[in-house]
Every structure is written in structure tokens, then in C-alpha cells.
Coordinates of C-alpha atoms and ligand atoms in Angstrom, one line a residue:
Chain T
M1 CA 206.3 -224.9 159.9
A2 CA 207.6 -228.2 158.4
L3 CA 205.0 -228.4 155.6
R4 CA 206.6 -230.0 152.9
R5 CA 206.0 -228.1 149.5
R6 CA 204.6 -230.2 147.0
R7 CA 206.8 -231.3 144.3
R8 CA 205.2 -233.5 141.4
A9 CA 206.1 -236.7 139.8
R10 CA 206.6 -237.7 137.0
P11 CA 203.7 -238.6 135.0
V12 CA 203.3 -241.7 134.7
L13 CA 203.8 -243.2 131.0
S14 CA 202.6 -246.9 131.0
T15 CA 200.6 -248.6 133.6
V16 CA 202.7 -251.3 135.4
L17 CA 200.8 -254.6 135.4
P18 CA 199.6 -255.9 138.7
G19 CA 201.8 -258.3 137.8
G20 CA 205.3 -255.8 137.8
A21 CA 206.8 -255.8 134.5
L22 CA 205.0 -254.0 131.1
P23 CA 204.1 -256.7 128.9
P24 CA 206.8 -256.5 125.9
P25 CA 204.7 -254.0 122.8
S26 CA 202.8 -256.0 120.7
A27 CA 203.9 -255.8 116.2
L28 CA 201.2 -253.4 116.4
E29 CA 202.8 -251.0 119.0
L30 CA 206.1 -250.7 117.5
E31 CA 204.2 -250.5 114.0
R32 CA 202.9 -247.0 115.5
R33 CA 205.7 -245.7 117.1
A34 CA 207.5 -246.1 114.4
W35 CA 205.3 -244.6 112.4
R36 CA 205.5 -241.6 114.8
T37 CA 209.0 -241.7 114.5
R38 CA 209.4 -240.8 111.2
R39 CA 206.7 -238.5 111.6
A40 CA 208.4 -236.2 113.7
R41 CA 211.7 -237.0 111.9
R42 CA 209.6 -235.5 108.2
S43 CA 207.8 -232.7 110.2
T44 CA 211.8 -231.1 111.6
L45 CA 212.9 -231.3 107.9
V46 CA 210.2 -229.1 106.0
A47 CA 210.1 -227.0 109.1
L48 CA 213.6 -226.6 108.7
A49 CA 213.6 -226.1 105.1
S50 CA 210.6 -223.8 105.5
T51 CA 212.5 -222.2 107.7
L52 CA 215.3 -221.3 105.7
L53 CA 213.3 -220.1 102.5
F54 CA 211.7 -217.7 105.0
A55 CA 214.2 -216.4 105.9
V56 CA 216.4 -216.6 101.6
V57 CA 213.5 -214.4 100.9
A58 CA 214.1 -211.4 103.5
Y59 CA 216.9 -211.5 103.2
L60 CA 216.7 -211.2 100.1
A61 CA 213.9 -208.1 99.6
V62 CA 215.4 -206.1 101.9
T63 CA 218.4 -205.9 100.8
R64 CA 217.7 -205.2 97.6
S65 CA 216.1 -202.6 98.7
P66 CA 217.2 -199.0 97.5
G67 CA 217.7 -197.6 100.8
W68 CA 219.7 -200.6 102.4
P69 CA 222.9 -199.3 101.8
R70 CA 221.6 -196.5 104.0
V71 CA 220.0 -197.7 106.5
Q72 CA 222.7 -200.4 106.6
A73 CA 225.4 -198.1 107.8
T74 CA 222.9 -196.2 109.9
F75 CA 222.1 -199.1 112.0
F76 CA 224.0 -201.6 110.9
S77 CA 226.7 -200.6 111.3
P78 CA 229.5 -204.0 112.4
S79 CA 232.1 -201.0 113.9
A80 CA 229.8 -199.0 115.1
A81 CA 228.7 -201.8 117.0
L82 CA 231.4 -203.2 118.3
D83 CA 232.3 -199.8 119.8
A84 CA 229.0 -199.3 121.3
L85 CA 228.4 -202.4 123.1
P86 CA 231.4 -202.2 126.3
E87 CA 229.6 -199.0 127.7
I88 CA 225.6 -200.5 126.5
A89 CA 226.7 -203.5 128.4
E90 CA 228.0 -201.8 131.5
G91 CA 224.7 -199.4 131.4
L92 CA 222.9 -202.5 131.6
L93 CA 224.4 -203.7 134.6
V94 CA 223.0 -200.8 136.0
N95 CA 218.9 -202.2 134.6
L96 CA 219.8 -205.1 135.9
Q97 CA 219.8 -203.7 139.3
V98 CA 217.1 -201.5 138.8
L99 CA 215.1 -205.5 137.9
V100 CA 216.5 -207.5 140.6
V101 CA 216.2 -205.2 143.4
G102 CA 213.0 -203.5 141.8
G103 CA 211.2 -207.4 141.1
L104 CA 211.9 -208.2 144.4
L105 CA 210.2 -205.4 146.0
V106 CA 207.4 -205.2 143.9
L107 CA 206.4 -208.1 144.5
L108 CA 206.6 -207.2 148.5
V109 CA 204.5 -204.6 147.6
G110 CA 202.3 -206.2 145.2
L111 CA 201.3 -209.2 147.3
G112 CA 200.5 -206.9 150.6
T113 CA 199.1 -204.3 149.2
A114 CA 196.6 -207.5 147.8
A115 CA 195.9 -208.7 151.3
L116 CA 195.2 -205.7 152.3
R117 CA 192.5 -205.5 149.7
T118 CA 191.2 -208.9 151.1
L119 CA 191.1 -207.9 154.5
R120 CA 187.1 -207.8 155.8
G121 CA 185.5 -205.9 158.3
P122 CA 184.6 -202.3 159.7
A123 CA 188.1 -202.4 160.8
W124 CA 190.4 -202.8 158.4
A125 CA 188.0 -199.8 155.5
P126 CA 190.4 -197.1 155.7
L127 CA 193.7 -199.3 154.7
R128 CA 191.7 -201.7 152.2
I129 CA 190.2 -198.2 150.3
L130 CA 193.9 -196.5 150.1
A131 CA 195.2 -200.0 148.6
T132 CA 191.7 -199.9 146.3
V133 CA 192.6 -196.2 145.4
Y134 CA 196.8 -197.3 144.6
V135 CA 195.7 -200.0 142.7
D136 CA 193.7 -198.1 140.6
L137 CA 195.1 -194.7 140.8
F138 CA 199.0 -196.2 139.7
R139 CA 197.1 -198.8 137.3
G140 CA 195.7 -195.5 135.7
I141 CA 199.1 -193.3 135.3
P142 CA 201.7 -194.0 132.4
L143 CA 204.8 -195.3 133.9
I144 CA 206.9 -192.8 132.1
I145 CA 204.6 -189.7 134.2
V146 CA 205.2 -191.2 137.4
L147 CA 208.9 -191.1 136.3
Y148 CA 208.9 -188.0 135.8
L149 CA 206.9 -186.6 138.9
V150 CA 209.2 -189.3 141.0
G151 CA 212.1 -188.5 139.5
F152 CA 212.1 -185.1 139.2
G153 CA 208.9 -183.6 141.6
F154 CA 210.9 -185.6 145.0
P155 CA 214.1 -183.9 144.6
A156 CA 212.4 -180.1 144.0
L157 CA 210.7 -180.7 146.9
G158 CA 214.1 -180.0 148.5
L159 CA 213.6 -182.1 151.3
Q160 CA 216.1 -183.1 154.2
G161 CA 217.0 -187.5 153.9
V162 CA 215.1 -187.5 149.8
P163 CA 217.0 -189.4 147.6
T164 CA 218.3 -187.5 144.5
S165 CA 220.1 -190.8 142.8
P166 CA 217.8 -190.9 139.6
F167 CA 217.8 -195.3 140.1
V168 CA 216.5 -195.1 143.2
L169 CA 213.9 -192.5 142.2
G170 CA 213.6 -194.9 138.8
T171 CA 213.4 -197.6 140.7
A172 CA 210.7 -196.4 143.0
A173 CA 209.0 -194.9 140.3
I174 CA 209.2 -198.5 139.1
V175 CA 208.3 -200.3 142.3
L176 CA 204.9 -198.0 142.5
V177 CA 203.8 -198.7 138.9
Y178 CA 204.0 -202.5 139.4
S179 CA 203.1 -203.2 142.2
A180 CA 199.2 -202.1 141.1
Y181 CA 199.4 -204.7 138.3
V182 CA 200.9 -207.6 140.7
A183 CA 198.5 -206.9 143.6
E184 CA 195.5 -207.3 140.5
V185 CA 197.6 -209.9 139.1
F186 CA 197.7 -211.1 142.9
R187 CA 194.6 -210.5 144.4
A188 CA 193.1 -213.2 141.2
G189 CA 194.6 -215.5 142.6
I190 CA 193.7 -215.3 145.9
E191 CA 190.2 -215.3 145.2
S192 CA 190.3 -217.8 142.3
V193 CA 190.5 -220.5 145.3
H194 CA 187.5 -222.3 145.9
P195 CA 186.3 -220.5 149.4
S196 CA 185.7 -224.3 150.8
Q197 CA 188.9 -224.3 151.0
R198 CA 188.6 -221.4 153.6
A199 CA 186.2 -223.0 155.3
A200 CA 187.9 -226.2 155.5
A201 CA 190.1 -224.2 157.9
R202 CA 188.6 -222.2 159.4
S203 CA 186.6 -225.5 160.7
L204 CA 190.0 -227.0 161.2
G205 CA 191.0 -224.2 163.9
L206 CA 193.4 -222.0 161.7
T207 CA 192.7 -219.0 161.9
H208 CA 192.0 -216.2 159.6
R209 CA 196.7 -215.6 159.2
Q210 CA 197.0 -219.3 159.6
T211 CA 194.7 -219.9 156.4
M212 CA 196.0 -217.0 154.0
R213 CA 199.9 -218.4 155.0
I214 CA 199.0 -222.3 155.0
V215 CA 196.1 -222.7 152.8
V216 CA 195.2 -219.6 150.1
L217 CA 198.7 -218.3 149.5
P218 CA 200.4 -221.5 148.2
Q219 CA 197.4 -222.4 146.2
A220 CA 197.0 -218.7 145.0
L221 CA 200.6 -218.6 144.0
R222 CA 200.6 -221.7 142.2
T223 CA 197.5 -219.8 139.7
V224 CA 199.4 -216.7 139.2
T225 CA 202.8 -218.1 138.3
P226 CA 202.4 -217.5 134.7
A227 CA 200.7 -214.0 135.0
L228 CA 203.9 -212.7 137.2
L229 CA 206.9 -214.2 134.6
N230 CA 205.0 -212.6 131.8
D231 CA 204.7 -209.1 133.9
F232 CA 208.0 -209.8 134.8
V233 CA 209.3 -210.2 131.4
A234 CA 207.3 -206.3 130.4
L235 CA 209.3 -205.3 134.0
Q236 CA 212.9 -206.4 131.7
K237 CA 212.1 -203.2 129.1
D238 CA 210.9 -200.7 131.7
V239 CA 213.8 -200.3 133.5
G240 CA 215.1 -199.2 130.6
L241 CA 213.1 -196.3 131.4
I242 CA 214.7 -195.1 133.4
S243 CA 217.3 -193.6 131.1
V244 CA 215.1 -190.8 131.1
L245 CA 216.2 -189.5 134.8
G246 CA 219.4 -189.7 133.6
A247 CA 220.9 -192.4 135.2
I248 CA 223.4 -194.4 133.2
D249 CA 221.6 -197.7 132.1
A250 CA 222.0 -199.2 128.9
V251 CA 219.2 -196.5 126.9
R252 CA 220.6 -193.8 128.0
S253 CA 224.9 -195.3 127.0
A254 CA 223.4 -196.2 123.6
Q255 CA 221.8 -192.3 123.3
I256 CA 225.3 -191.1 124.5
Q257 CA 226.9 -192.2 121.6
V258 CA 224.5 -191.5 119.2
G259 CA 225.7 -188.2 120.1
Q260 CA 228.8 -188.2 119.4
T261 CA 228.9 -190.1 116.1
F262 CA 225.4 -189.6 114.8
N263 CA 225.0 -193.7 113.6
F264 CA 222.3 -194.9 115.2
T265 CA 223.0 -198.6 115.4
P266 CA 224.0 -198.2 119.6
Y267 CA 219.9 -198.7 120.0
V268 CA 219.5 -201.3 117.9
V269 CA 222.2 -202.9 120.1
A270 CA 220.9 -201.6 123.1
G271 CA 217.7 -203.5 121.2
L272 CA 219.2 -206.5 121.4
L273 CA 220.7 -207.1 124.6
F274 CA 217.7 -205.9 126.1
V275 CA 215.8 -209.0 124.1
L276 CA 218.6 -211.5 124.5
L277 CA 217.5 -210.5 128.2
A278 CA 213.7 -211.3 127.9
V279 CA 213.5 -214.0 125.9
P280 CA 215.3 -216.9 129.0
S281 CA 212.1 -215.3 130.9
A282 CA 209.4 -215.5 128.4
R283 CA 210.2 -218.9 127.8
L284 CA 210.7 -219.9 131.2
A285 CA 206.9 -217.6 131.5
D286 CA 205.6 -220.3 128.1
A287 CA 206.8 -223.4 129.9
V288 CA 204.9 -222.5 133.3
T289 CA 202.1 -222.0 131.8
A290 CA 202.2 -225.0 129.8
R291 CA 202.6 -226.9 133.1
A292 CA 199.9 -225.4 134.9
R293 CA 197.8 -226.4 132.5
R294 CA 198.4 -230.1 131.7
R295 CA 198.1 -230.2 136.2
Q296 CA 194.9 -228.3 135.9
Q297 CA 194.0 -230.7 133.4
S298 CA 194.8 -234.4 134.6
G299 CA 194.3 -233.1 138.9
S300 CA 190.8 -233.3 139.7
L301 CA 189.3 -232.5 143.5
L302 CA 186.5 -235.5 143.7
Chain V
M1 CA 174.4 -231.8 179.3
S2 CA 174.4 -232.3 175.7
V3 CA 177.6 -232.0 174.0
L4 CA 175.5 -229.8 171.4
E5 CA 173.2 -227.6 171.3
L6 CA 171.4 -225.7 168.6
R7 CA 168.6 -223.1 170.8
N8 CA 166.4 -221.2 168.5
I9 CA 168.9 -220.8 165.5
V10 CA 167.3 -218.1 163.1
K11 CA 169.4 -217.6 160.1
A12 CA 168.7 -215.3 156.5
F13 CA 170.5 -215.1 153.2
G14 CA 169.4 -211.0 152.5
S15 CA 165.0 -211.7 152.4
N16 CA 165.2 -215.3 152.2
V17 CA 165.0 -216.5 155.5
V18 CA 166.3 -220.1 155.9
L19 CA 166.6 -221.4 159.6
R20 CA 164.1 -220.1 161.6
G21 CA 163.9 -220.9 164.7
V22 CA 165.7 -224.7 164.8
D23 CA 165.9 -226.1 168.5
L24 CA 168.3 -229.6 168.5
A25 CA 170.2 -231.0 171.2
V26 CA 172.6 -233.7 170.9
D27 CA 173.7 -236.0 173.4
E28 CA 177.4 -237.7 174.4
H29 CA 177.9 -240.3 172.1
R30 CA 174.8 -239.7 170.3
V31 CA 174.7 -240.2 166.1
V32 CA 171.8 -236.9 165.3
A33 CA 170.9 -237.8 161.3
L34 CA 169.3 -234.3 159.9
I35 CA 167.3 -235.0 156.4
G36 CA 165.1 -232.7 154.8
G37 CA 164.9 -231.4 150.7
S38 CA 168.2 -229.7 148.7
G39 CA 167.9 -226.0 149.6
S40 CA 165.4 -227.0 153.3
G41 CA 169.1 -225.3 155.1
K42 CA 170.7 -228.5 156.3
S43 CA 175.0 -227.6 155.3
T44 CA 174.0 -224.3 157.0
L45 CA 172.5 -224.9 159.9
L46 CA 175.8 -227.3 159.8
R47 CA 177.6 -224.3 159.1
C48 CA 175.9 -222.2 161.7
A49 CA 176.5 -225.2 164.4
S50 CA 180.2 -224.6 163.0
L51 CA 180.3 -221.3 163.1
L52 CA 181.4 -220.3 160.3
E53 CA 178.5 -219.1 159.2
T54 CA 177.4 -215.9 162.4
V55 CA 173.3 -216.6 163.4
D56 CA 171.1 -213.9 163.3
D57 CA 169.6 -215.3 166.4
G58 CA 169.8 -218.3 168.7
Q59 CA 172.4 -220.1 171.0
V60 CA 174.7 -222.2 169.2
L61 CA 175.9 -224.2 173.2
L62 CA 178.9 -226.1 173.2
D63 CA 179.4 -228.6 176.2
G64 CA 177.3 -225.8 178.2
E65 CA 179.0 -223.0 176.8
D66 CA 177.5 -220.5 174.2
V67 CA 179.7 -220.7 171.8
T68 CA 177.7 -218.1 169.8
D69 CA 178.6 -214.6 172.0
P70 CA 180.7 -212.3 170.2
R71 CA 183.3 -211.7 172.8
V72 CA 184.0 -216.2 172.7
D73 CA 186.6 -216.8 170.0
A74 CA 185.3 -218.4 167.9
D75 CA 188.6 -219.8 166.4
R76 CA 189.3 -221.8 169.4
V77 CA 185.5 -222.8 169.4
R78 CA 186.6 -224.2 165.9
R79 CA 189.3 -226.7 167.5
R80 CA 186.9 -228.5 169.7
M81 CA 184.6 -229.1 166.2
G82 CA 185.6 -231.4 163.3
V83 CA 183.7 -230.6 159.9
V84 CA 183.7 -232.3 156.8
F85 CA 182.0 -231.1 154.3
Q86 CA 180.4 -232.3 150.6
A87 CA 183.6 -231.9 148.7
Y88 CA 187.0 -229.6 148.6
N89 CA 187.7 -230.7 152.2
L90 CA 191.6 -231.3 151.2
F91 CA 194.2 -229.1 150.2
P92 CA 195.8 -230.5 147.2
H93 CA 198.9 -228.4 147.7
L94 CA 199.2 -231.0 151.1
S95 CA 200.5 -233.6 151.1
V96 CA 197.7 -236.2 152.6
L97 CA 200.3 -236.7 155.1
D98 CA 200.5 -232.8 155.9
N99 CA 196.5 -232.1 155.3
V100 CA 196.3 -234.5 158.8
T101 CA 198.6 -233.1 160.7
L102 CA 197.8 -229.7 159.6
A103 CA 195.4 -228.8 162.6
P104 CA 197.5 -230.4 165.1
T105 CA 200.9 -228.7 164.8
A106 CA 199.7 -225.7 163.5
V107 CA 197.2 -225.0 165.4
H108 CA 197.4 -227.4 168.8
G109 CA 201.3 -226.7 168.9
R110 CA 201.4 -230.5 169.3
P111 CA 205.1 -231.8 168.2
R112 CA 205.4 -232.8 164.6
A113 CA 206.9 -236.1 165.3
E114 CA 203.2 -236.8 167.0
A115 CA 201.0 -235.8 165.1
V116 CA 202.6 -237.5 162.2
E117 CA 203.3 -240.1 164.0
E118 CA 199.2 -240.1 165.0
A119 CA 198.8 -239.7 161.6
R120 CA 200.2 -242.0 160.3
G121 CA 198.6 -244.6 162.6
L122 CA 194.9 -243.2 161.6
L123 CA 195.1 -243.3 158.1
A124 CA 196.6 -247.1 158.6
R125 CA 193.1 -247.8 160.0
I126 CA 191.7 -246.9 157.0
G127 CA 193.6 -248.4 155.3
L128 CA 195.8 -245.6 153.5
A129 CA 199.2 -246.0 154.9
D130 CA 200.3 -245.9 152.0
K131 CA 199.3 -243.0 150.5
A132 CA 200.6 -240.8 153.6
A133 CA 202.8 -239.4 150.3
E134 CA 200.6 -239.1 148.0
Y135 CA 198.5 -235.0 147.2
P136 CA 195.0 -235.1 147.2
D137 CA 194.8 -235.9 142.8
R138 CA 196.0 -239.3 143.7
L139 CA 193.3 -240.5 145.6
S140 CA 190.0 -241.5 144.7
G141 CA 186.9 -239.8 146.0
G142 CA 186.1 -242.0 148.6
Q143 CA 189.9 -241.9 149.8
Q144 CA 189.7 -238.5 149.9
Q145 CA 186.8 -237.9 152.2
R146 CA 188.1 -241.1 154.5
V147 CA 191.1 -239.1 154.9
A148 CA 188.9 -236.1 155.2
I149 CA 187.1 -237.7 157.9
V150 CA 190.5 -238.2 160.1
R151 CA 191.5 -235.1 159.3
A152 CA 188.9 -234.0 161.6
L153 CA 189.2 -237.1 163.5
A154 CA 193.1 -236.1 164.7
V155 CA 192.4 -233.0 166.7
R156 CA 190.3 -235.1 169.3
P157 CA 186.9 -232.6 168.2
R158 CA 183.6 -232.8 171.2
V159 CA 181.3 -233.3 168.4
L160 CA 182.0 -234.3 164.8
L161 CA 179.9 -232.4 161.9
L162 CA 179.8 -234.2 158.3
D163 CA 177.5 -232.4 155.1
E164 CA 177.0 -235.2 153.1
V165 CA 180.1 -236.3 152.2
T166 CA 179.0 -238.7 150.5
S167 CA 176.2 -236.7 147.9
A168 CA 180.1 -236.4 146.0
L169 CA 180.7 -239.7 145.5
D170 CA 180.6 -243.1 142.8
P171 CA 177.8 -245.4 143.9
E172 CA 180.5 -247.6 144.5
L173 CA 182.4 -245.2 146.8
V174 CA 180.4 -244.5 148.9
G175 CA 179.9 -247.7 151.1
E176 CA 183.3 -247.0 152.0
V177 CA 183.0 -244.2 153.4
L178 CA 179.4 -244.7 155.3
A179 CA 181.3 -247.7 157.0
L180 CA 183.9 -245.0 158.2
V181 CA 181.6 -243.3 159.5
R182 CA 180.1 -245.8 161.3
E183 CA 183.0 -247.1 162.8
V184 CA 183.7 -243.7 164.2
A185 CA 180.3 -243.9 165.6
G186 CA 180.4 -246.5 166.9
Q187 CA 183.2 -245.8 168.6
G188 CA 181.2 -243.2 170.6
M189 CA 181.8 -240.1 168.9
T190 CA 179.4 -237.2 168.8
I191 CA 178.3 -236.9 165.2
V192 CA 176.0 -234.6 163.4
M193 CA 174.8 -235.4 159.6
A194 CA 173.6 -234.1 156.9
T195 CA 172.3 -236.8 154.4
H196 CA 170.7 -238.2 152.0
E197 CA 171.2 -241.9 152.3
M198 CA 168.0 -242.9 154.4
G199 CA 169.4 -246.8 154.4
F200 CA 172.3 -245.5 156.6
A201 CA 170.2 -242.9 158.6
R202 CA 167.5 -245.7 159.7
Q203 CA 171.1 -248.4 160.8
V204 CA 173.2 -245.1 162.5
A205 CA 171.7 -242.8 164.3
D206 CA 169.8 -242.4 166.9
T207 CA 167.6 -239.5 166.5
V208 CA 166.9 -238.6 162.5
A209 CA 165.2 -234.8 162.7
F210 CA 164.0 -233.8 159.3
L211 CA 164.4 -229.9 159.0
D212 CA 161.4 -228.1 156.5
G213 CA 160.5 -224.7 156.1
G214 CA 162.7 -223.5 158.0
V215 CA 161.8 -225.6 161.1
L216 CA 162.9 -229.2 162.6
L217 CA 159.0 -230.6 162.2
E218 CA 160.1 -233.7 163.4
S219 CA 162.5 -235.2 165.3
G220 CA 163.4 -239.1 166.8
P221 CA 164.3 -242.4 166.5
P222 CA 165.0 -243.1 163.3
A223 CA 162.4 -246.5 163.1
Q224 CA 159.6 -243.1 164.8
V225 CA 160.2 -240.7 161.6
L226 CA 161.0 -242.7 158.6
G227 CA 159.0 -245.5 159.4
E228 CA 156.3 -243.9 161.1
P229 CA 156.2 -240.5 160.1
E230 CA 153.6 -238.5 161.8
H231 CA 153.9 -235.1 159.4
P232 CA 152.1 -234.7 156.3
R233 CA 155.7 -233.4 155.3
T234 CA 157.6 -236.0 156.7
R235 CA 155.7 -238.5 155.1
Q236 CA 156.1 -236.4 151.4
F237 CA 159.3 -236.1 151.4
L238 CA 159.9 -240.0 152.2
A239 CA 157.4 -241.1 149.6
R240 CA 160.0 -239.2 146.7
V241 CA 162.6 -240.3 148.9
I242 CA 162.0 -244.0 147.3
D243 CA 160.2 -242.8 144.5
A244 CA 164.3 -241.9 143.9
G245 CA 165.2 -244.9 145.1
R246 CA 167.2 -244.3 148.1
L247 CA 165.5 -245.6 151.1
Ligands
ATP1 N1 176.0 -217.9 150.7 C1 175.4 -217.8 150.9 N2 174.3 -217.6 150.5 C2 173.1 -216.7 149.9 N3 172.2 -217.8 150.4 C3 172.5 -219.2 150.9 C4 174.2 -219.3 151.0 N4 174.1 -220.9 151.8 C5 173.3 -221.0 151.6 N5 171.8 -220.2 151.0 C6 170.4 -219.9 150.7 O1 170.2 -221.0 151.7 C7 168.9 -221.7 151.1 C8 169.4 -223.5 152.4 O2 171.0 -223.6 151.7 P1 171.4 -224.9 152.9 O3 173.0 -225.7 151.0 O4 171.6 -225.6 153.1 O5 170.2 -226.2 151.7 P2 170.8 -227.7 152.2 O6 169.2 -228.5 152.7 O7 172.1 -228.0 152.4 O8 170.4 -228.1 150.3 P3 171.2 -230.0 149.7 O9 170.3 -230.8 150.5 O10 171.2 -228.8 148.1 O11 173.2 -229.9 150.2 C9 169.2 -222.1 150.2 O12 167.9 -221.4 149.6 C10 170.2 -221.7 149.8 O13 169.9 -220.7 148.4
MG2 MG1 173.7 -229.0 151.9

């Protein structure tokens, strides 16, 4: 259906007079603006100076400590880092694949599970109960245990057609656990939509499914986007856990190099790469959360 | 034959029996105003009539068809009624135009272009043509309620059920919404409206029905029910309303 999704207009910063053009700012307003500019400039300078000072103090404290030369050689060796980087980066590609495939599957399975849990009526009871049990179970088990059970348990069954690749099994384990979390996020979003919205939709003659699809879910999605993005940030680092199944990802590559050189720098490199991966999503999550808060404050119904 | 007929409607929430056998017949082109104290069950009665609640006993007949029969598809029945609530009617994530065209296209399967054209016409009639692309939270409460009424009319319902459509509004916005209801009534729409606006009920309604203690205690022409109420409870209620300055 060709409903246009909501696109926000820019907030109107100044009121336009009925006559048309904005009146020229008064001397008072000009003075206020100048003061704000000066203050903003000063705040930036203060922030820069204090950050710099802090960094210098921290640097001196660490590098002058007695154990520093040894720590530097085993954990922060530039040459070891350079040697390790290519293979770790290659391994990170595996993590990225798990992230993309897993992330999409988590969205689908999570949404489906949440939808099952909101079904009413006795005919749906088995599915509803199944979904509830699934969520309770997989929210409770540590991810690492699920990884072991799925990763080593399935191949041990020796069944025909059961994949044995650590990539596939690791992704499956991650999807199982994260979908349970995400299902709860979706369910909270669905329940946060005002009941009158459902009544309004049903009274227009929309079926239960149309009501969910056209009215409830779009509003729920908007509410849960910040929470989903936070879960995504968590997922970004947890994809590194597939290394326990033997998949040659960034963590496993680092491990191999550490084993060969007895230098721990590759772990630091892998860690930094994961951080680099997470920073943009974390900032995006912040921005989306802030936007949602602003919208809640400005928009109201009646 | 009445467009909408309620027979012996009973509805309880747990041990709280809200409706104890309500009978009400609404003929075509008629306007019925439902009055009664807060918590007397006006909203519940309208929700039962629109099948948003399942009745515990009794029947709802729409054009003579018993629509409370469990074999009847409730979704199909609701398509023939328009409902507007006190608040939260419009879908905040859809533009005003999409709100109005949603049911005609998604429920009635009418071509989008046709639905848009008709929706624009309806919006123009209530003076909101230029708001078609806006989202509901950019509209005043009164404008939102007028859009909600127009949206209910867009599916050409047999009967319009209005549940205190002005009670969440600032006083200066009440007038514009009531004016629209009056216009819609004037065009012959069959309407049942729960309302606290006694003055409006007196002018527009053909029948005023007083709901109290789960039954319709008294109903008749406005002049009679509001002017010379038979029942002491009705007189009490009206006296309280007059004290509150609503008459
Ligand atoms: N979903 C529900 N669950 C439980 N009780 C309910 C529910 N809806 C309504 N009630 C109860 O039913 C009674 C009647 O409520 P209703 O909303 O129909 O009254 P009303 O006449 O519309 O009042 P008002 O003028 O304040 O809108 C109240 O006692 C209310 O607590
Ligand atoms: Mg009510």
C-alpha cells in the first residue's frame, strides 16, 4: 500500500509574521546572540584545554610507571601490531558477515516472536506459550553456553544435512540469543502504542493484521529504534565470540598470532578494531535517542 | 426498520455490571444524544454497539441484521459504522490525508486516486485542505477531531457513533467540532453521540437518552427529557450539570 511514511519537517526556529518577512532583529536580540557566540567559543576553549591537560597527566603517569617498558613491549608493540593487522582485518570481515546476516535474522525472528506473544485467543495458545518459553530460556542462558551447545552439539548429532561450519553454527547461536532480547524490545514497543489507536483502527474496519501492520508496528518501531540500536552495538562485539567455535575471525586470528609470537599486541589491535566498529553505531544510537526525546516533547495528541 | 437497534444490552467488567439491559432504537437520519454521569456506561454502550466490546447478553442489530451473532464477521460490520472517540483518534505516523484515505483504500479496496480526491474534497469542506500533508501533531485539538470525524465519514457509514468528541478540547475549540457534527446531522447522517454538551443536545438531537445505573432511565425528545424530566434521578443529574454551567 502506498502510504507515505512520516518524514519530519525541519523545526521552525522563528515565527514568521502573517505579513511575510521576519522583522529585523532588535538591538537586544543582536546583543544576546553575540553573547551566546562568545560564550560558545569560550566553552570550546575550556573543553579543549582541560582535555589536553588530562591526557598529558594520564600519559605521564602511565609511561613513568616502573613496569611500563615491559607492558609496552608485550601489549603495545607497534611492529607486532603492524605484522598482525592484515590477518586480523581479514578476520574482521568474517565478523562483519556474521553481524550483517545475524542482525537481519535477529530482526525477523525477534519481530515474529514478539508478534506471536501478542496474539490473543485460545487457538494461538500453543504458539504463544512456545514463544514465551523460548524468550525466557534464551534470555537466561549465557551466550557462550549457547555457542558451545549449538556449535559442538549439533555436529555431534552426526545428522545428514546439519551444517558443521562454525560460521553458520555461530551465527545461529547468536541469532537464538539476541532474537529473544529483541523480541522483548519489540513487545514493549507494541504494548506502548496507546490502546485507543488499536480501537480507532479496528473501528475503521481494519483487520487484526492490518491494524498491526499499518497502525501499531510503525509506531512501535519508532519507539524501539534507540533500544534496538543499543542491542546492535552489543551484538557488534559479541560476534567476536564465534571464535570459540574455531571460526577464523578477528579474535581467532589475533589468538593465533599471540600463540606464535608470545606478544599480546594482536589482542589490543583486534579490540581497537571492534571499538572502531562500534563507535559509529553508538553515536547513531545517541542521536536517534535524542531525536526521539525531542519529538516526544514537542508532539502531542490533543 | 431502525438503522441501529440495541436490544437488552448487558455488559460487565468482572463483577462490575456496567450495562444491565439497555434498549435503544435509532431510526434513519435521526440523532440520539446519550447523556449520563461519569462512569454511567456511555462509552461502554457505544463500544458494544461498534463491536469493540463483546456483549455479555443482548443484541446489536444493524439494518435489522444481528451483528452480535458470533458467526458474523465483526470486521465487515465495523466497516458500516463510523466511530470517533474522545481523543487519540488519528494515527500520528500518517499524514492527515493518509489518515482519511486509509480505510477507503485498505479496507474497502477503492483506488487510491479516487480516495485521495474524495478525501481532499472532505478536507476542503472543513476548511483543512491546506493541512492534508501535515501530521496530526501539527494540528490543533479541534482540527484533529474534525479530521477524525471526516475520516469516519470517508467510508460512508450507515451510522456515526461519537463518544464525547469535544470533552478533551479547550472550550474555544468545542464550537468548531460541534458545528461540523451539526452539519453532518443536517445532511441526514444517523448519529448516536455520548455528550456532556446539553445545550448542543437540545438543539441537534431528536432524542435524548439518559443512562443511569446501567439502564436507560428515560428517553424522549430533548424538550421533554431536558425540560420536564419525569425521573428524580434525571432531575438530579441535570441539576448537577446546571451547577457545573453546562446547560
Ligand atoms: N475496559 C474496562 N475494563 C474494566 N472496567 C471498565 C472498562 N471500561 C469501562 N469500565 C468501567 O465501566 C464503567 C463505565 O465506564 P464508561 O467509560 O462506559 O463510562 P462513561 O459513561 O463513558 O463515563 P465518562 O462520562 O466519564 O466518559 C466504569 O465503572 C468503568 O470503570
Ligand atoms: Mg466515556
